[in-house]
Amino acid sequence: MYTADIQKLPRHFVPKDFAVTNWQSLEPFFKNLLDRNIDTTKNLEQWLQDQSELEALVSEDACWRQIRMTCDTENKTLEEAFTFFCMEIQPKIQPFADALNKKLINHPLAKQLDEAKYFTYLRSMRKSIELFREENIPLQAELSVMQQQYGVISGKMTVTISDKEYTLQQAAKFLESHDRDVREDVYRKINERRLVDKEALNSLYDGLIEKRNQEATNAGFSNYRDYRFKELGRFDYTKDDCYKFHEAVKQHVLPLVNIIYQNKKEKLGLQTLRPWDIDAEPAGIKPLHPFKTSEELIEKSIACFSKLRPFFGECLKKMQQLNHLDLESRMGKAPGGYNCPLAESGAPFIFMNAAGQMHDVTTMLHEGGHAIHSFLAHPLQLNGFKEYPMEIAEVASMAMELMSMDEWETFFTGEA
């Protein structure tokens, strides 16, 4: 029986009141694991449990630093807390993590672990050992910080429409206007605002490419793509499979997209379809406005999920009770949306930039799918068992979009 009454994992190895503040207080727990004598299978499994407990609390601390920073990119204290973890704590953990991986893989008792239970866990560990390079530690620390800078830069972007300031996400609702001149004006304002930060974004992107390429070269790869394939644990398909998929999309999906655009052009009575026309409806047809506030979005999402399966709705209710939802777009908030699993406390955090549009609903249901996955994975024995590749993560979210479609009427007053 599934339950949304998720419980924080009990601590046995690390003190209950311990919080990650610096490396000096954290290091003794890693040393304990590395130096511990393991002479029985039972002791090996206890060692794995203790390591998992430590991983979970460190992971959750890092997640909260990222969540708080993306929720308020203008708060320098939050940015500094995130940067401190990336530059001062994570680099110290990595050599220990590699040493602990090797300790397990090379231990004679590892062969006695249940293969069905531990196969993917050990496979992932071997992959990490293969990729680890000391010289990549400072590079990866810098990359962790740089990867968040896009959100910091974008979080400051706003445009003024009819003397009122809007975030770019909020401004997008004007692209649904019946007035084509309004749509074009807003579309250009949004993109002109992005161009103001062109140099900063290009410089960031160039820096990321340079450092990622160096990371791959250090690990013995000829390019970052091949390194990243290995890092993401893509054991079951290759870049050539991706090329074939791209070609299939070009042949079979793109013609359907062109038909959709042709129908849109005819529906709007236009000679030429432009980017600012894509979200518009003809005069007389109101754009969909499924909710007005973030509170209404979550209440309707809970109702939608509950119709599908009561357990799903209970999961969102639990997140609501814990304040693990930040849904509306506002000044200074990073763009985008994500579901962040919290390894120790269990109930994840959903972050998004809702502005009252239909695609905000699909985003909420999508991230809700990830959230249910997090609830279901939480009881698994080891933190490492809860890690899954991107491909499987997106099965949960995309399937939730699909499965919930029959209940989307929850967001509207009329069937049409």
PDB file of C-alpha atoms in Angstrom, residues 134-325:
ATOM      1  CA  GLU A 134      42.243  14.117  -9.629  1.00  0.00           C
ATOM      2  CA  GLU A 135      42.913  16.930 -12.105  1.00  0.00           C
ATOM      3  CA  ASN A 136      39.183  17.164 -12.887  1.00  0.00           C
ATOM      4  CA  ILE A 137      38.193  17.987  -9.294  1.00  0.00           C
ATOM      5  CA  PRO A 138      38.846  21.766  -9.490  1.00  0.00           C
ATOM      6  CA  LEU A 139      37.373  21.864 -13.010  1.00  0.00           C
ATOM      7  CA  GLN A 140      34.160  20.196 -11.831  1.00  0.00           C
ATOM      8  CA  ALA A 141      33.921  22.605  -8.891  1.00  0.00           C
ATOM      9  CA  GLU A 142      34.129  25.571 -11.271  1.00  0.00           C
ATOM     10  CA  LEU A 143      31.618  23.955 -13.642  1.00  0.00           C
ATOM     11  CA  SER A 144      29.116  23.463 -10.813  1.00  0.00           C
ATOM     12  CA  VAL A 145      29.203  27.186 -10.080  1.00  0.00           C
ATOM     13  CA  MET A 146      29.203  28.250 -13.742  1.00  0.00           C
ATOM     14  CA  GLN A 147      26.214  26.059 -14.566  1.00  0.00           C
ATOM     15  CA  GLN A 148      24.098  28.078 -12.134  1.00  0.00           C
ATOM     16  CA  GLN A 149      25.138  31.439 -13.568  1.00  0.00           C
ATOM     17  CA  TYR A 150      22.662  31.214 -16.440  1.00  0.00           C
ATOM     18  CA  GLY A 151      19.864  31.323 -13.861  1.00  0.00           C
ATOM     19  CA  VAL A 152      21.476  34.257 -12.053  1.00  0.00           C
ATOM     20  CA  ILE A 153      21.779  36.252 -15.298  1.00  0.00           C
ATOM     21  CA  SER A 154      18.309  35.313 -16.572  1.00  0.00           C
ATOM     22  CA  GLY A 155      16.651  35.949 -13.214  1.00  0.00           C
ATOM     23  CA  LYS A 156      17.336  39.672 -13.631  1.00  0.00           C
ATOM     24  CA  MET A 157      15.607  39.887 -17.028  1.00  0.00           C
ATOM     25  CA  THR A 158      12.345  41.863 -17.164  1.00  0.00           C
ATOM     26  CA  VAL A 159      10.424  43.846 -19.794  1.00  0.00           C
ATOM     27  CA  THR A 160       8.011  46.772 -19.508  1.00  0.00           C
ATOM     28  CA  ILE A 161       4.622  46.448 -21.198  1.00  0.00           C
ATOM     29  CA  SER A 162       2.044  49.254 -20.877  1.00  0.00           C
ATOM     30  CA  ASP A 163       4.135  50.835 -18.093  1.00  0.00           C
ATOM     31  CA  LYS A 164       4.195  47.638 -16.030  1.00  0.00           C
ATOM     32  CA  GLU A 165       7.253  45.451 -15.376  1.00  0.00           C
ATOM     33  CA  TYR A 166       7.044  41.710 -16.083  1.00  0.00           C
ATOM     34  CA  THR A 167       9.416  38.758 -15.930  1.00  0.00           C
ATOM     35  CA  LEU A 168       9.949  37.148 -19.332  1.00  0.00           C
ATOM     36  CA  GLN A 169       7.733  34.235 -18.257  1.00  0.00           C
ATOM     37  CA  GLN A 170       4.924  36.595 -17.237  1.00  0.00           C
ATOM     38  CA  ALA A 171       5.295  38.591 -20.466  1.00  0.00           C
ATOM     39  CA  ALA A 172       4.767  35.440 -22.536  1.00  0.00           C
ATOM     40  CA  LYS A 173       1.016  35.572 -21.836  1.00  0.00           C
ATOM     41  CA  PHE A 174       0.804  38.578 -24.204  1.00  0.00           C
ATOM     42  CA  LEU A 175       1.858  36.249 -27.020  1.00  0.00           C
ATOM     43  CA  GLU A 176      -1.691  34.835 -26.773  1.00  0.00           C
ATOM     44  CA  SER A 177      -3.247  38.238 -27.571  1.00  0.00           C
ATOM     45  CA  HIS A 178      -5.683  38.570 -30.490  1.00  0.00           C
ATOM     46  CA  ASP A 179      -3.827  41.755 -31.466  1.00  0.00           C
ATOM     47  CA  ARG A 180      -0.962  40.741 -33.734  1.00  0.00           C
ATOM     48  CA  ASP A 181       0.845  44.054 -33.223  1.00  0.00           C
ATOM     49  CA  VAL A 182       0.850  43.473 -29.458  1.00  0.00           C
ATOM     50  CA  ARG A 183       2.208  39.959 -29.959  1.00  0.00           C
ATOM     51  CA  GLU A 184       5.035  41.138 -32.210  1.00  0.00           C
ATOM     52  CA  ASP A 185       5.909  44.026 -29.904  1.00  0.00           C
ATOM     53  CA  VAL A 186       6.130  41.762 -26.849  1.00  0.00           C
ATOM     54  CA  TYR A 187       8.031  39.039 -28.727  1.00  0.00           C
ATOM     55  CA  ARG A 188      10.627  41.579 -29.818  1.00  0.00           C
ATOM     56  CA  LYS A 189      10.875  43.109 -26.343  1.00  0.00           C
ATOM     57  CA  ILE A 190      11.512  39.682 -24.801  1.00  0.00           C
ATOM     58  CA  ASN A 191      14.257  38.838 -27.268  1.00  0.00           C
ATOM     59  CA  GLU A 192      15.787  42.315 -27.238  1.00  0.00           C
ATOM     60  CA  ARG A 193      16.044  41.998 -23.448  1.00  0.00           C
ATOM     61  CA  ARG A 194      17.857  38.680 -23.831  1.00  0.00           C
ATOM     62  CA  LEU A 195      20.259  40.329 -26.278  1.00  0.00           C
ATOM     63  CA  VAL A 196      21.239  42.878 -23.604  1.00  0.00           C
ATOM     64  CA  ASP A 197      23.054  40.018 -21.839  1.00  0.00           C
ATOM     65  CA  LYS A 198      24.346  38.476 -25.069  1.00  0.00           C
ATOM     66  CA  GLU A 199      28.018  38.988 -24.197  1.00  0.00           C
ATOM     67  CA  ALA A 200      27.665  37.635 -20.658  1.00  0.00           C
ATOM     68  CA  LEU A 201      25.777  34.544 -21.849  1.00  0.00           C
ATOM     69  CA  ASN A 202      28.139  33.915 -24.768  1.00  0.00           C
ATOM     70  CA  SER A 203      31.138  34.241 -22.469  1.00  0.00           C
ATOM     71  CA  LEU A 204      29.565  31.818 -19.986  1.00  0.00           C
ATOM     72  CA  TYR A 205      28.803  29.320 -22.763  1.00  0.00           C
ATOM     73  CA  ASP A 206      32.325  29.569 -24.212  1.00  0.00           C
ATOM     74  CA  GLY A 207      33.770  29.007 -20.747  1.00  0.00           C
ATOM     75  CA  LEU A 208      31.591  25.960 -20.165  1.00  0.00           C
ATOM     76  CA  ILE A 209      32.615  24.452 -23.514  1.00  0.00           C
ATOM     77  CA  GLU A 210      36.296  25.011 -22.792  1.00  0.00           C
ATOM     78  CA  LYS A 211      36.205  23.501 -19.300  1.00  0.00           C
ATOM     79  CA  ARG A 212      33.985  20.578 -20.298  1.00  0.00           C
ATOM     80  CA  ASN A 213      36.293  19.747 -23.186  1.00  0.00           C
ATOM     81  CA  GLN A 214      39.270  19.811 -20.816  1.00  0.00           C
ATOM     82  CA  GLU A 215      37.391  17.553 -18.386  1.00  0.00           C
ATOM     83  CA  ALA A 216      36.838  15.021 -21.181  1.00  0.00           C
ATOM     84  CA  THR A 217      40.441  15.230 -22.406  1.00  0.00           C
ATOM     85  CA  ASN A 218      41.755  14.661 -18.876  1.00  0.00           C
ATOM     86  CA  ALA A 219      39.667  11.479 -18.665  1.00  0.00           C
ATOM     87  CA  GLY A 220      41.065  10.153 -21.940  1.00  0.00           C
ATOM     88  CA  PHE A 221      38.193  11.034 -24.276  1.00  0.00           C
ATOM     89  CA  SER A 222      38.535  12.821 -27.607  1.00  0.00           C
ATOM     90  CA  ASN A 223      35.446  14.990 -26.995  1.00  0.00           C
ATOM     91  CA  TYR A 224      32.973  15.971 -24.288  1.00  0.00           C
ATOM     92  CA  ARG A 225      30.042  14.192 -25.937  1.00  0.00           C
ATOM     93  CA  ASP A 226      31.628  10.758 -25.572  1.00  0.00           C
ATOM     94  CA  TYR A 227      32.695  11.545 -22.004  1.00  0.00           C
ATOM     95  CA  ARG A 228      29.205  12.766 -21.111  1.00  0.00           C
ATOM     96  CA  PHE A 229      27.583   9.645 -22.572  1.00  0.00           C
ATOM     97  CA  LYS A 230      29.690   7.562 -20.210  1.00  0.00           C
ATOM     98  CA  GLU A 231      29.116   9.902 -17.241  1.00  0.00           C
ATOM     99  CA  LEU A 232      25.330   9.781 -17.726  1.00  0.00           C
ATOM    100  CA  GLY A 233      25.426   5.983 -17.602  1.00  0.00           C
ATOM    101  CA  ARG A 234      24.181   5.432 -21.154  1.00  0.00           C
ATOM    102  CA  PHE A 235      25.096   1.755 -21.197  1.00  0.00           C
ATOM    103  CA  ASP A 236      22.356   0.681 -23.571  1.00  0.00           C
ATOM    104  CA  TYR A 237      22.656   2.987 -26.601  1.00  0.00           C
ATOM    105  CA  THR A 238      25.251   4.936 -28.543  1.00  0.00           C
ATOM    106  CA  LYS A 239      25.637   8.260 -30.330  1.00  0.00           C
ATOM    107  CA  ASP A 240      24.857   6.423 -33.570  1.00  0.00           C
ATOM    108  CA  ASP A 241      21.462   5.449 -32.160  1.00  0.00           C
ATOM    109  CA  CYS A 242      20.886   9.167 -31.474  1.00  0.00           C
ATOM    110  CA  TYR A 243      21.740  10.079 -35.064  1.00  0.00           C
ATOM    111  CA  LYS A 244      19.205   7.503 -36.266  1.00  0.00           C
ATOM    112  CA  PHE A 245      16.598   8.939 -33.901  1.00  0.00           C
ATOM    113  CA  HIS A 246      17.295  12.471 -35.155  1.00  0.00           C
ATOM    114  CA  GLU A 247      16.784  11.279 -38.730  1.00  0.00           C
ATOM    115  CA  ALA A 248      13.513   9.561 -37.767  1.00  0.00           C
ATOM    116  CA  VAL A 249      12.249  12.800 -36.200  1.00  0.00           C
ATOM    117  CA  LYS A 250      13.212  14.694 -39.353  1.00  0.00           C
ATOM    118  CA  GLN A 251      11.379  12.216 -41.582  1.00  0.00           C
ATOM    119  CA  HIS A 252       8.283  11.442 -39.528  1.00  0.00           C
ATOM    120  CA  VAL A 253       7.710  14.165 -36.894  1.00  0.00           C
ATOM    121  CA  LEU A 254       8.746  17.353 -38.670  1.00  0.00           C
ATOM    122  CA  PRO A 255       6.112  16.863 -41.428  1.00  0.00           C
ATOM    123  CA  LEU A 256       3.446  16.696 -38.697  1.00  0.00           C
ATOM    124  CA  VAL A 257       4.770  19.910 -37.136  1.00  0.00           C
ATOM    125  CA  ASN A 258       4.571  21.586 -40.543  1.00  0.00           C
ATOM    126  CA  ILE A 259       0.928  20.472 -40.876  1.00  0.00           C
ATOM    127  CA  ILE A 260       0.158  21.919 -37.429  1.00  0.00           C
ATOM    128  CA  TYR A 261       1.766  25.238 -38.418  1.00  0.00           C
ATOM    129  CA  GLN A 262      -0.095  25.269 -41.736  1.00  0.00           C
ATOM    130  CA  ASN A 263      -3.387  24.742 -39.882  1.00  0.00           C
ATOM    131  CA  LYS A 264      -2.465  27.532 -37.442  1.00  0.00           C
ATOM    132  CA  LYS A 265      -1.732  29.906 -40.330  1.00  0.00           C
ATOM    133  CA  GLU A 266      -5.091  29.140 -41.977  1.00  0.00           C
ATOM    134  CA  LYS A 267      -6.937  29.408 -38.646  1.00  0.00           C
ATOM    135  CA  LEU A 268      -5.497  32.884 -38.044  1.00  0.00           C
ATOM    136  CA  GLY A 269      -6.021  33.924 -41.685  1.00  0.00           C
ATOM    137  CA  LEU A 270      -2.370  34.856 -42.195  1.00  0.00           C
ATOM    138  CA  GLN A 271      -0.214  34.923 -45.314  1.00  0.00           C
ATOM    139  CA  THR A 272       2.918  34.162 -43.280  1.00  0.00           C
ATOM    140  CA  LEU A 273       3.210  32.538 -39.844  1.00  0.00           C
ATOM    141  CA  ARG A 274       5.747  34.256 -37.601  1.00  0.00           C
ATOM    142  CA  PRO A 275       7.173  33.239 -34.203  1.00  0.00           C
ATOM    143  CA  TRP A 276       4.809  35.609 -32.359  1.00  0.00           C
ATOM    144  CA  ASP A 277       1.771  33.841 -33.914  1.00  0.00           C
ATOM    145  CA  ILE A 278       2.359  30.346 -32.550  1.00  0.00           C
ATOM    146  CA  ASP A 279       0.447  30.763 -29.259  1.00  0.00           C
ATOM    147  CA  ALA A 280      -2.374  32.931 -30.622  1.00  0.00           C
ATOM    148  CA  GLU A 281      -6.011  32.011 -31.272  1.00  0.00           C
ATOM    149  CA  PRO A 282      -8.399  33.703 -33.752  1.00  0.00           C
ATOM    150  CA  ALA A 283     -10.535  36.610 -32.541  1.00  0.00           C
ATOM    151  CA  GLY A 284     -13.534  35.284 -30.621  1.00  0.00           C
ATOM    152  CA  ILE A 285     -11.672  32.321 -29.139  1.00  0.00           C
ATOM    153  CA  LYS A 286     -10.325  33.064 -25.673  1.00  0.00           C
ATOM    154  CA  PRO A 287      -6.860  31.746 -24.780  1.00  0.00           C
ATOM    155  CA  LEU A 288      -6.906  29.066 -22.109  1.00  0.00           C
ATOM    156  CA  HIS A 289      -6.469  30.464 -18.598  1.00  0.00           C
ATOM    157  CA  PRO A 290      -6.539  27.383 -16.355  1.00  0.00           C
ATOM    158  CA  PHE A 291      -5.636  29.227 -13.124  1.00  0.00           C
ATOM    159  CA  LYS A 292      -4.901  32.703 -11.766  1.00  0.00           C
ATOM    160  CA  THR A 293      -2.680  32.077  -8.747  1.00  0.00           C
ATOM    161  CA  SER A 294      -0.118  29.486  -7.712  1.00  0.00           C
ATOM    162  CA  GLU A 295      -2.487  28.424  -4.910  1.00  0.00           C
ATOM    163  CA  GLU A 296      -5.179  27.684  -7.496  1.00  0.00           C
ATOM    164  CA  LEU A 297      -2.657  25.781  -9.648  1.00  0.00           C
ATOM    165  CA  ILE A 298      -1.668  23.484  -6.790  1.00  0.00           C
ATOM    166  CA  GLU A 299      -5.260  22.907  -5.610  1.00  0.00           C
ATOM    167  CA  LYS A 300      -6.388  21.987  -9.143  1.00  0.00           C
ATOM    168  CA  SER A 301      -3.302  19.812  -9.639  1.00  0.00           C
ATOM    169  CA  ILE A 302      -4.084  17.947  -6.409  1.00  0.00           C
ATOM    170  CA  ALA A 303      -7.676  17.430  -7.600  1.00  0.00           C
ATOM    171  CA  CYS A 304      -6.485  16.211 -11.012  1.00  0.00           C
ATOM    172  CA  PHE A 305      -3.965  13.800  -9.504  1.00  0.00           C
ATOM    173  CA  SER A 306      -6.492  12.542  -6.934  1.00  0.00           C
ATOM    174  CA  LYS A 307      -8.956  11.580  -9.674  1.00  0.00           C
ATOM    175  CA  LEU A 308      -6.232   9.612 -11.379  1.00  0.00           C
ATOM    176  CA  ARG A 309      -5.046   7.885  -8.188  1.00  0.00           C
ATOM    177  CA  PRO A 310      -5.707   9.214  -4.645  1.00  0.00           C
ATOM    178  CA  PHE A 311      -2.100   8.460  -3.671  1.00  0.00           C
ATOM    179  CA  PHE A 312      -0.854  10.901  -6.336  1.00  0.00           C
ATOM    180  CA  GLY A 313      -2.942  13.720  -4.897  1.00  0.00           C
ATOM    181  CA  GLU A 314      -1.767  12.914  -1.372  1.00  0.00           C
ATOM    182  CA  CYS A 315       1.853  13.299  -2.493  1.00  0.00           C
ATOM    183  CA  LEU A 316       1.219  16.840  -3.739  1.00  0.00           C
ATOM    184  CA  LYS A 317      -0.709  17.646  -0.542  1.00  0.00           C
ATOM    185  CA  LYS A 318       2.275  16.527   1.518  1.00  0.00           C
ATOM    186  CA  MET A 319       4.603  18.770  -0.489  1.00  0.00           C
ATOM    187  CA  GLN A 320       2.169  21.646  -0.024  1.00  0.00           C
ATOM    188  CA  GLN A 321       2.152  21.099   3.761  1.00  0.00           C
ATOM    189  CA  LEU A 322       5.961  21.082   3.846  1.00  0.00           C
ATOM    190  CA  ASN A 323       6.242  24.245   1.701  1.00  0.00           C
ATOM    191  CA  HIS A 324       8.111  22.229  -0.911  1.00  0.00           C
ATOM    192  CA  LEU A 325       6.512  24.155  -3.787  1.00  0.00           C
TER     193      LEU A 325
END
